[in-house]
Short mmCIF file of C-alpha atoms and ligand atoms in Angstrom, two decimals:
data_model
loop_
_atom_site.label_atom_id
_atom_site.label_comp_id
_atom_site.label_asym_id
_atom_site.label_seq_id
_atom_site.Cartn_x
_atom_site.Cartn_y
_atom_site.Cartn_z
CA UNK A 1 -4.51 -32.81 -11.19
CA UNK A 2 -0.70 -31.19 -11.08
CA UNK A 3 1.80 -33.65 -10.08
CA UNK A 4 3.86 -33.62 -7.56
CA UNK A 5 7.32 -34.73 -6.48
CA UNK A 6 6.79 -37.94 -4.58
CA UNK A 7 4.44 -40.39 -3.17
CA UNK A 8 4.37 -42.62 -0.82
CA UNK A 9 4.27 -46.50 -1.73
CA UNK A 10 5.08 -49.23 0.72
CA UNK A 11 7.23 -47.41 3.23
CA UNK A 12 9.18 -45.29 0.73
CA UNK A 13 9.12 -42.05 -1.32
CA UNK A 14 8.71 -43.03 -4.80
CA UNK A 15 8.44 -39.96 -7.62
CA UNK A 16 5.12 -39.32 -8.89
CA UNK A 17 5.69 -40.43 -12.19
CA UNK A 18 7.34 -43.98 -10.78
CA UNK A 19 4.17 -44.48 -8.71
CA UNK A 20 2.99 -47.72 -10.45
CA UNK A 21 1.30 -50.89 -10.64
CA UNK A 22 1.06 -54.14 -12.10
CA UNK A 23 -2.06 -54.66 -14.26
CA UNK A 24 -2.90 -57.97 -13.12
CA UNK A 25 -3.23 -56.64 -9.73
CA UNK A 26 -6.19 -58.22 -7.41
CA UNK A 27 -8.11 -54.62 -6.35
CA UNK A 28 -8.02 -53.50 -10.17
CA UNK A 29 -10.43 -56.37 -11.37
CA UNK A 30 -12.05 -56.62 -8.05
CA UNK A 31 -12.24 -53.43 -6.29
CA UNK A 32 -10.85 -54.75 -2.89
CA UNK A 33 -9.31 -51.67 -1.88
CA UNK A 34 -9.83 -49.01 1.00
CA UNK A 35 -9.18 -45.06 0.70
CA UNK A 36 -9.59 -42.44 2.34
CA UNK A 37 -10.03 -38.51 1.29
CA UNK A 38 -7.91 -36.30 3.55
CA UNK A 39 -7.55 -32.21 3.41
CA UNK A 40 -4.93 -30.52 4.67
CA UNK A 41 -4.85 -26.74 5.58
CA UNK A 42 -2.29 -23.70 5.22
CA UNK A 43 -2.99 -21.76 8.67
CA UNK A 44 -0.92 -19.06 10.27
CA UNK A 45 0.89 -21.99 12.06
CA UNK A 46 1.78 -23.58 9.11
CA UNK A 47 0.21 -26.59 7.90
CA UNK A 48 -2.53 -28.45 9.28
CA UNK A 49 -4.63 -31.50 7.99
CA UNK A 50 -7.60 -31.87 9.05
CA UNK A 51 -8.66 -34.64 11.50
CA UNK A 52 -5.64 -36.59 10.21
CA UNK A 53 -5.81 -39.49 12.77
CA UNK A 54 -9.66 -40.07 12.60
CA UNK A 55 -9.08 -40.26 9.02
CA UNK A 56 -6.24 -42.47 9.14
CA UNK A 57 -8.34 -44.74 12.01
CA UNK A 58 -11.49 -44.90 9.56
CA UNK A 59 -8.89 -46.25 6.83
CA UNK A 60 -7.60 -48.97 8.91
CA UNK A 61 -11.31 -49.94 10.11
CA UNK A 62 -12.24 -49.98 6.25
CA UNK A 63 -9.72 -52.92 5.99
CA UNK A 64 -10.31 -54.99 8.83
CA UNK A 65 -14.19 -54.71 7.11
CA UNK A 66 -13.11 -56.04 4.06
CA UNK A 67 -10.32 -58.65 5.78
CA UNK A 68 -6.87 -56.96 4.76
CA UNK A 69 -4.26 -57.46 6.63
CA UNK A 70 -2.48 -54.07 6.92
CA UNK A 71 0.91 -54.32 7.88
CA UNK A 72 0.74 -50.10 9.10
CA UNK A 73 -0.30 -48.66 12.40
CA UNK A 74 -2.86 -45.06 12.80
CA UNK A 75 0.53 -43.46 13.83
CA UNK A 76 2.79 -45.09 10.64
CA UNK A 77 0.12 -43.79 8.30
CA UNK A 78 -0.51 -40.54 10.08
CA UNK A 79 3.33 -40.01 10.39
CA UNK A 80 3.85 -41.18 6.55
CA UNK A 81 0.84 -38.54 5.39
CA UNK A 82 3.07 -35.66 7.09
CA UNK A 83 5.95 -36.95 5.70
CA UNK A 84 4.82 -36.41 2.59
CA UNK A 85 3.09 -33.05 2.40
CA UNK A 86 6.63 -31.81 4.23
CA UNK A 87 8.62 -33.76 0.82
CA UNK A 88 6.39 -32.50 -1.50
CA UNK A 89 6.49 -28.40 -0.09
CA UNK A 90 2.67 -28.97 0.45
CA UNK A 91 1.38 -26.36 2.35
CA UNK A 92 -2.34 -27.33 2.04
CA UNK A 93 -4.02 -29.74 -0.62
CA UNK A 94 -5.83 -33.38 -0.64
CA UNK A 95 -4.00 -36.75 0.74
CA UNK A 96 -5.31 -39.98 -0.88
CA UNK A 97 -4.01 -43.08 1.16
CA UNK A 98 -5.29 -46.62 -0.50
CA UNK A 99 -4.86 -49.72 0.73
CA UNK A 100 -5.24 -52.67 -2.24
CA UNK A 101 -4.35 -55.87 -2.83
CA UNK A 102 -1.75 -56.17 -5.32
CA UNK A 103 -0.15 -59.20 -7.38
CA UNK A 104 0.05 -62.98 -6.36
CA UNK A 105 -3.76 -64.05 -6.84
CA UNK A 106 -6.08 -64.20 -9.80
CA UNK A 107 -8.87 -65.83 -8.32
CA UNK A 108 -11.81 -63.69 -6.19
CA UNK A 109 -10.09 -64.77 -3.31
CA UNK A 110 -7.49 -62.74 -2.21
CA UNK A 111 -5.19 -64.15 0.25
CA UNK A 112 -1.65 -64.28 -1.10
CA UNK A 113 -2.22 -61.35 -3.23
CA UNK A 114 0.25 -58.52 -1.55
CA UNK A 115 -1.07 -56.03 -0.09
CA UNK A 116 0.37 -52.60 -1.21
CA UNK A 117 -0.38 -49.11 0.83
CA UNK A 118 -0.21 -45.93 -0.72
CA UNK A 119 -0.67 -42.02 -0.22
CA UNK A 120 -0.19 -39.38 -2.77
CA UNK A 121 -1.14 -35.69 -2.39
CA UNK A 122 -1.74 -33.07 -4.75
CA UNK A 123 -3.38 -29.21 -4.67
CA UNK A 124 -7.23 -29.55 -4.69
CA UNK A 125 -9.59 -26.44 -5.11
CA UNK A 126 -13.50 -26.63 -4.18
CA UNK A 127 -14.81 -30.40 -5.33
CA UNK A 128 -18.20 -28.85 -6.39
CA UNK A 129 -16.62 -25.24 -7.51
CA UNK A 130 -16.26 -21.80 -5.76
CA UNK A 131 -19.31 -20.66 -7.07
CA UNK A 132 -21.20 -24.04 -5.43
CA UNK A 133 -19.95 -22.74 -2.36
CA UNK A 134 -20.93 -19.16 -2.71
CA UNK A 135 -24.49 -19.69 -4.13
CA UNK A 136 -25.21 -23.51 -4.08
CA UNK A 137 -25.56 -26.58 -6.43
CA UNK A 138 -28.36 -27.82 -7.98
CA UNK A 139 -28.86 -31.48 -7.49
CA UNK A 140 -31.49 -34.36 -7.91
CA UNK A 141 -32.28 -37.62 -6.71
CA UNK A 142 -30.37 -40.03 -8.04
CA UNK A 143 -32.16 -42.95 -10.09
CA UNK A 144 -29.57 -45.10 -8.78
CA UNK A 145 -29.95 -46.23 -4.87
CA UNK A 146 -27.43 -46.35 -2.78
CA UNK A 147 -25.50 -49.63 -2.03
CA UNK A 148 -27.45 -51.96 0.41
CA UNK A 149 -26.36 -53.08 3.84
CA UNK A 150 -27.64 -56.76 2.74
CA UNK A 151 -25.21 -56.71 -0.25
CA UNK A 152 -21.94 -54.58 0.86
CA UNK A 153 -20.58 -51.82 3.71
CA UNK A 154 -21.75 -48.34 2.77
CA UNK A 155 -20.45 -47.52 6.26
CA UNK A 156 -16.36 -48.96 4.75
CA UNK A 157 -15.03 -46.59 2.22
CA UNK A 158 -14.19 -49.79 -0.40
CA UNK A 159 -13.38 -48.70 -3.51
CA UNK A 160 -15.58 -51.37 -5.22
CA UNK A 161 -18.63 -49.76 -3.54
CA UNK A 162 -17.78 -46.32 -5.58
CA UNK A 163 -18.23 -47.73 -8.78
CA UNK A 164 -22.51 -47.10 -7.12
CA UNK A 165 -21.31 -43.28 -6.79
CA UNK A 166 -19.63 -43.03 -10.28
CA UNK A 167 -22.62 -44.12 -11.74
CA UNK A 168 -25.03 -41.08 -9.60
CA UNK A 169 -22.34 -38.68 -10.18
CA UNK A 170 -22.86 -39.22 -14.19
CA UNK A 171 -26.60 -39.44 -14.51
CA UNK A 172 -26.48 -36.28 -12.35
CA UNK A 173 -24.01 -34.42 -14.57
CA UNK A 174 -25.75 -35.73 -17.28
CA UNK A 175 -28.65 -34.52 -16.48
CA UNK A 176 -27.42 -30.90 -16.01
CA UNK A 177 -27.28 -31.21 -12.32
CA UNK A 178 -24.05 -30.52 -10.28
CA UNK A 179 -24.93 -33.78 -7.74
CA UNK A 180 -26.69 -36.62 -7.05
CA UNK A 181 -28.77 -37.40 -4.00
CA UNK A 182 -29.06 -41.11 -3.64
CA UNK A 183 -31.97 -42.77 -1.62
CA UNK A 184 -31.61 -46.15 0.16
CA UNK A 185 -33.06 -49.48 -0.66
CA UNK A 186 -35.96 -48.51 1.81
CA UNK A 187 -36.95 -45.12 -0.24
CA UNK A 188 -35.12 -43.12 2.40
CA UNK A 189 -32.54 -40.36 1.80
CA UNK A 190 -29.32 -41.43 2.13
CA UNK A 191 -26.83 -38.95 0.74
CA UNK A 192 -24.50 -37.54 -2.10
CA UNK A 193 -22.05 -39.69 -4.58
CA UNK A 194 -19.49 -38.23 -1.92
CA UNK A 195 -20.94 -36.45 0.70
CA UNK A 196 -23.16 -36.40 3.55
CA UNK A 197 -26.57 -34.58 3.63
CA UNK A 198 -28.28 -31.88 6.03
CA UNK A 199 -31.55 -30.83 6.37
CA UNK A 200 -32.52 -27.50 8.09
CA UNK A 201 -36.27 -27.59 8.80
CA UNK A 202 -38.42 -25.12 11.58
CA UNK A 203 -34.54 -23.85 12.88
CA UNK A 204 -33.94 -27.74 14.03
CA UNK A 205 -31.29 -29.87 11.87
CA UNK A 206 -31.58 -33.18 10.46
CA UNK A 207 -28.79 -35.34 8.61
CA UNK A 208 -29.53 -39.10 7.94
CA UNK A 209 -28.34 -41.70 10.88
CA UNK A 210 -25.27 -44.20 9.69
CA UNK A 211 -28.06 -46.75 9.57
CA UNK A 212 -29.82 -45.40 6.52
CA UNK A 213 -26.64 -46.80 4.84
CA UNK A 214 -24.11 -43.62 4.54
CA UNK A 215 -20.95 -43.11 5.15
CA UNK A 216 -20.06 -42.05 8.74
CA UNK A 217 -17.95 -38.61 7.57
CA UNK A 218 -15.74 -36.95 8.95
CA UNK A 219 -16.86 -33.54 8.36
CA UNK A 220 -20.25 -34.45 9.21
CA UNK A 221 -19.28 -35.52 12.89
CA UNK A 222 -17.19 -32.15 12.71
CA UNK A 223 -20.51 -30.01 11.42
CA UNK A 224 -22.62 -31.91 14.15
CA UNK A 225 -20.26 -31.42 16.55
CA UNK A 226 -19.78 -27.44 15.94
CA UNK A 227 -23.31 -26.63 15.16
CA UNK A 228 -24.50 -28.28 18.49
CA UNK A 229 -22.06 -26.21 20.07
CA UNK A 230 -23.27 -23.15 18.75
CA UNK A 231 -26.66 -23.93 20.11
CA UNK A 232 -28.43 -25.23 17.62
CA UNK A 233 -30.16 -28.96 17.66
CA UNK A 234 -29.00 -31.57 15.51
CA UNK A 235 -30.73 -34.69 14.83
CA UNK A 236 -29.87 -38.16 13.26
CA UNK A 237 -33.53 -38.53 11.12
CA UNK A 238 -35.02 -40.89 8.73
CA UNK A 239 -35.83 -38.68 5.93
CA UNK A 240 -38.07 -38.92 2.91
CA UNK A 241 -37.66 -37.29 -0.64
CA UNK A 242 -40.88 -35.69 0.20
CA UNK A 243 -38.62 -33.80 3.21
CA UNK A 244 -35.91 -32.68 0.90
CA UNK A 245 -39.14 -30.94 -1.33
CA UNK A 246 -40.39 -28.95 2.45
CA UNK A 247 -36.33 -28.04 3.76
CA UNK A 248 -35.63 -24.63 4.38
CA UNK A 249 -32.03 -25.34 3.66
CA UNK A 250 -30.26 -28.30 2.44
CA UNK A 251 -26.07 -28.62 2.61
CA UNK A 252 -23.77 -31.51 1.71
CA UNK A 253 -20.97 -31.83 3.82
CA UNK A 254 -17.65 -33.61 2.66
CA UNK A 255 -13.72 -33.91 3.04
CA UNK A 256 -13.94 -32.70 -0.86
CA UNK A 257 -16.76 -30.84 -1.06
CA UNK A 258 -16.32 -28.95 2.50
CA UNK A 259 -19.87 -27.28 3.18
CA UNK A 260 -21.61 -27.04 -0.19
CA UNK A 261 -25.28 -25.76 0.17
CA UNK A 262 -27.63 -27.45 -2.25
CA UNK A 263 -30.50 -24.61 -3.67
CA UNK A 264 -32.31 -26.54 -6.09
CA UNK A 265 -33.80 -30.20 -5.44
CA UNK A 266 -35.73 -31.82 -8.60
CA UNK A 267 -36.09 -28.21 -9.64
CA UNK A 268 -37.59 -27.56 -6.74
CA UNK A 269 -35.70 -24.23 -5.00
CA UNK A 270 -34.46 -24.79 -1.67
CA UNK A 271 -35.43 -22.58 0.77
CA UNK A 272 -35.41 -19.16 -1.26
CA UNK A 273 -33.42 -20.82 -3.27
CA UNK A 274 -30.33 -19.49 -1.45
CA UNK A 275 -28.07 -20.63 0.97
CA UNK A 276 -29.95 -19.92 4.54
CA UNK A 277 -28.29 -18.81 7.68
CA UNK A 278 -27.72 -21.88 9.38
CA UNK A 279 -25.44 -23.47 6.05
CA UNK A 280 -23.84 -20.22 6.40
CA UNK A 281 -23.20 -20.65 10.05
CA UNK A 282 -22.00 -24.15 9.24
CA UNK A 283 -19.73 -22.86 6.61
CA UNK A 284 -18.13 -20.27 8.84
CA UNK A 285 -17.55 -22.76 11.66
CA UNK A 286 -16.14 -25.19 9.46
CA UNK A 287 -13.71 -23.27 7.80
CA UNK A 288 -12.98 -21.57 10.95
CA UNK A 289 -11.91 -24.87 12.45
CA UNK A 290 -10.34 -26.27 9.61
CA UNK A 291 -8.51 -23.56 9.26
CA UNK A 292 -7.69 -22.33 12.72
CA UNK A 293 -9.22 -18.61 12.33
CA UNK A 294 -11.98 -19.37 14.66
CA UNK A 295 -10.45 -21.01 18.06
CA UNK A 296 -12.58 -24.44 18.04
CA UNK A 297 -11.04 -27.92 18.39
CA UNK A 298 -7.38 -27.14 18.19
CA UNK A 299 -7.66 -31.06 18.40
CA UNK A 300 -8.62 -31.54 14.63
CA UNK A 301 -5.79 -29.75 13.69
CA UNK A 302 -2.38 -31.72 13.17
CA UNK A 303 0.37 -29.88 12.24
CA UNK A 304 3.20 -31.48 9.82
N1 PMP B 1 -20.30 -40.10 1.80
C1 PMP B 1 -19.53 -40.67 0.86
C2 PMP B 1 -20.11 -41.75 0.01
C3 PMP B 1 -18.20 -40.24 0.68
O1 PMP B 1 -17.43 -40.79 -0.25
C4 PMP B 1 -17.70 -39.20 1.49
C5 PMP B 1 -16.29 -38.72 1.30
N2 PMP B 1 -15.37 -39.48 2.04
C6 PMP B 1 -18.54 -38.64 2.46
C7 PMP B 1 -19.82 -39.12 2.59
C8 PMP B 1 -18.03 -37.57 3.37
O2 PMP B 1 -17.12 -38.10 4.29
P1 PMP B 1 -15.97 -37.22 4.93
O3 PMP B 1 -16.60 -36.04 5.54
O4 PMP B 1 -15.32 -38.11 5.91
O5 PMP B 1 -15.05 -36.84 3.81
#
């Protein structure tokens, strides 16, 4: 990660290398924290994040989930987040806001521990590599299963619940695989450490609903949206592994990982083993969006 010149703590520009925080603080031993993952694009009308406001609106619904009291508005964080790409000379890259509870409690209960909000940025190439992009990853199903709904929010992007996707994401890597896919307490497919699944099957396309316990992402509502548009039927489906094994394609979708097809599953190929047409499609219209080369939802882009 290459530093940069400032980030954002609290309401002020702090420089990078100032950015700190007491040890004793209440969301390092507990993990009561909320993030978010944010991308922000260089277009030919300068630079423009990527659903900024939905992103900022899923952060502040991840804290009323887990009880904080957040002192900053959509608008203070969206403003704050373009603030800061414009300080640092960003002209695209990744935007981290968290939201933790700081200093002032030891116990699990948190109230009168502060509660501290902060966004950095930094440049960020492909999460799962240019060549995942090009020609796929190779993942497998994740001994691990995904956090329950019984036991914690896999729908509230808490950082205690990632210590669940740290643990996939190693096994996986361990294993020689570039990703994990995690089933759900059930059996069902879920998704990736940090990304949402899609299943092409017979030309129709499937992705997990919310209630399978993933995350609701933004770039999946953004690939549903665009490839429903474009004609094609998109489905929220229970799946099984069994139906990751009989897909013609398989993509994750992600704020990090974009549109990265998957062409190996268990060592099973994927298809041909290639990315198909319709992750190709996706990819395109993604991109195109994201990046304002193809004219779709001027909406999702906000300019700094
Ligand atoms: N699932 C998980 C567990 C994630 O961490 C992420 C990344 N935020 C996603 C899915 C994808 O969500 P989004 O498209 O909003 O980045």
């Amino acid at each position: 990660m290459e530093a940069t010149k400032n980030i954002w703590m609290d309401g002020t520009m702090v420089p990078w290398e100032d950015a700190t925080i007491h040890v004793l603080s209440h969301g390092l031993h507990y993990g009561t924290g909320a993030f978010e993952g944010i991308r922000a694009y260089e277009t030919t009308q300068g630079t423009a994040v990527f659903r900024l406001t939905d992103h900022m609106t899923r952060l502040v619904r991840s804290c009323k989930a887990l009880g904080i009291p957040l002192e900053w508005s959509v608008a203070d964080l969206v403003d704050a987040a373009k603030e800061l790409l414009r300080v640092n000379g960003l002209a695209g890259g990744y935007i981290r806001p968290i939201v933790f509870y700081g200093t002032g409690s030891m116990g699990l209960n948190p109230a009168g521990a502060a509660v501290r909000t902060v966004i950095a940025a930094w440049e960020w190439g492909a999460y799962l590599g240019e060549e995942g992009i090009r020609n796929g990853i190779r993942v497998a199903v994740s001994s691990w299963r995904r956090i329950d709904q019984s036991s914690f929010m896999p729908n509230a992007k808490v950082t205690g619940g990632y210590v669940n996707s740290v643990l996939a994401k190693q096994e996986a890597l361990a294993g020689g695989y570039d990703e994990a896919i995690l089933l759900n307490t059930d059996g069902y497919v879920a998704e990736g450490s940090g990304e949402n699944l899609f299943l092409v099957r017979d030309g129709v396309v499937h992705t997990p609903p919310v209630a399978a316990g993933v995350l609701d992402g933004i770039t999946r509502r953004s690939v549903d949206t665009l490839l429903r548009e474009d004609g094609l039927t998109v489905v929220p489906t229970t799946m099984t592994r069994t139906d990751l094994y009989y897909a013609d394609e398989l993509f994750f979708t992600g704020t990090a990982a974009e549109v990265t097809p998957i062409r190996e599953v268990d060592g099973r190929p994927v298809g041909e083993g290639r990315p198909g047409p319709v992750t190709r499609r996706a990819q395109e219209l993604f991109m195109g969006a994201a990046t304002g080369t193809l004219d779709l939802h001027p909406e999702w882009r906000e300019f700094i």
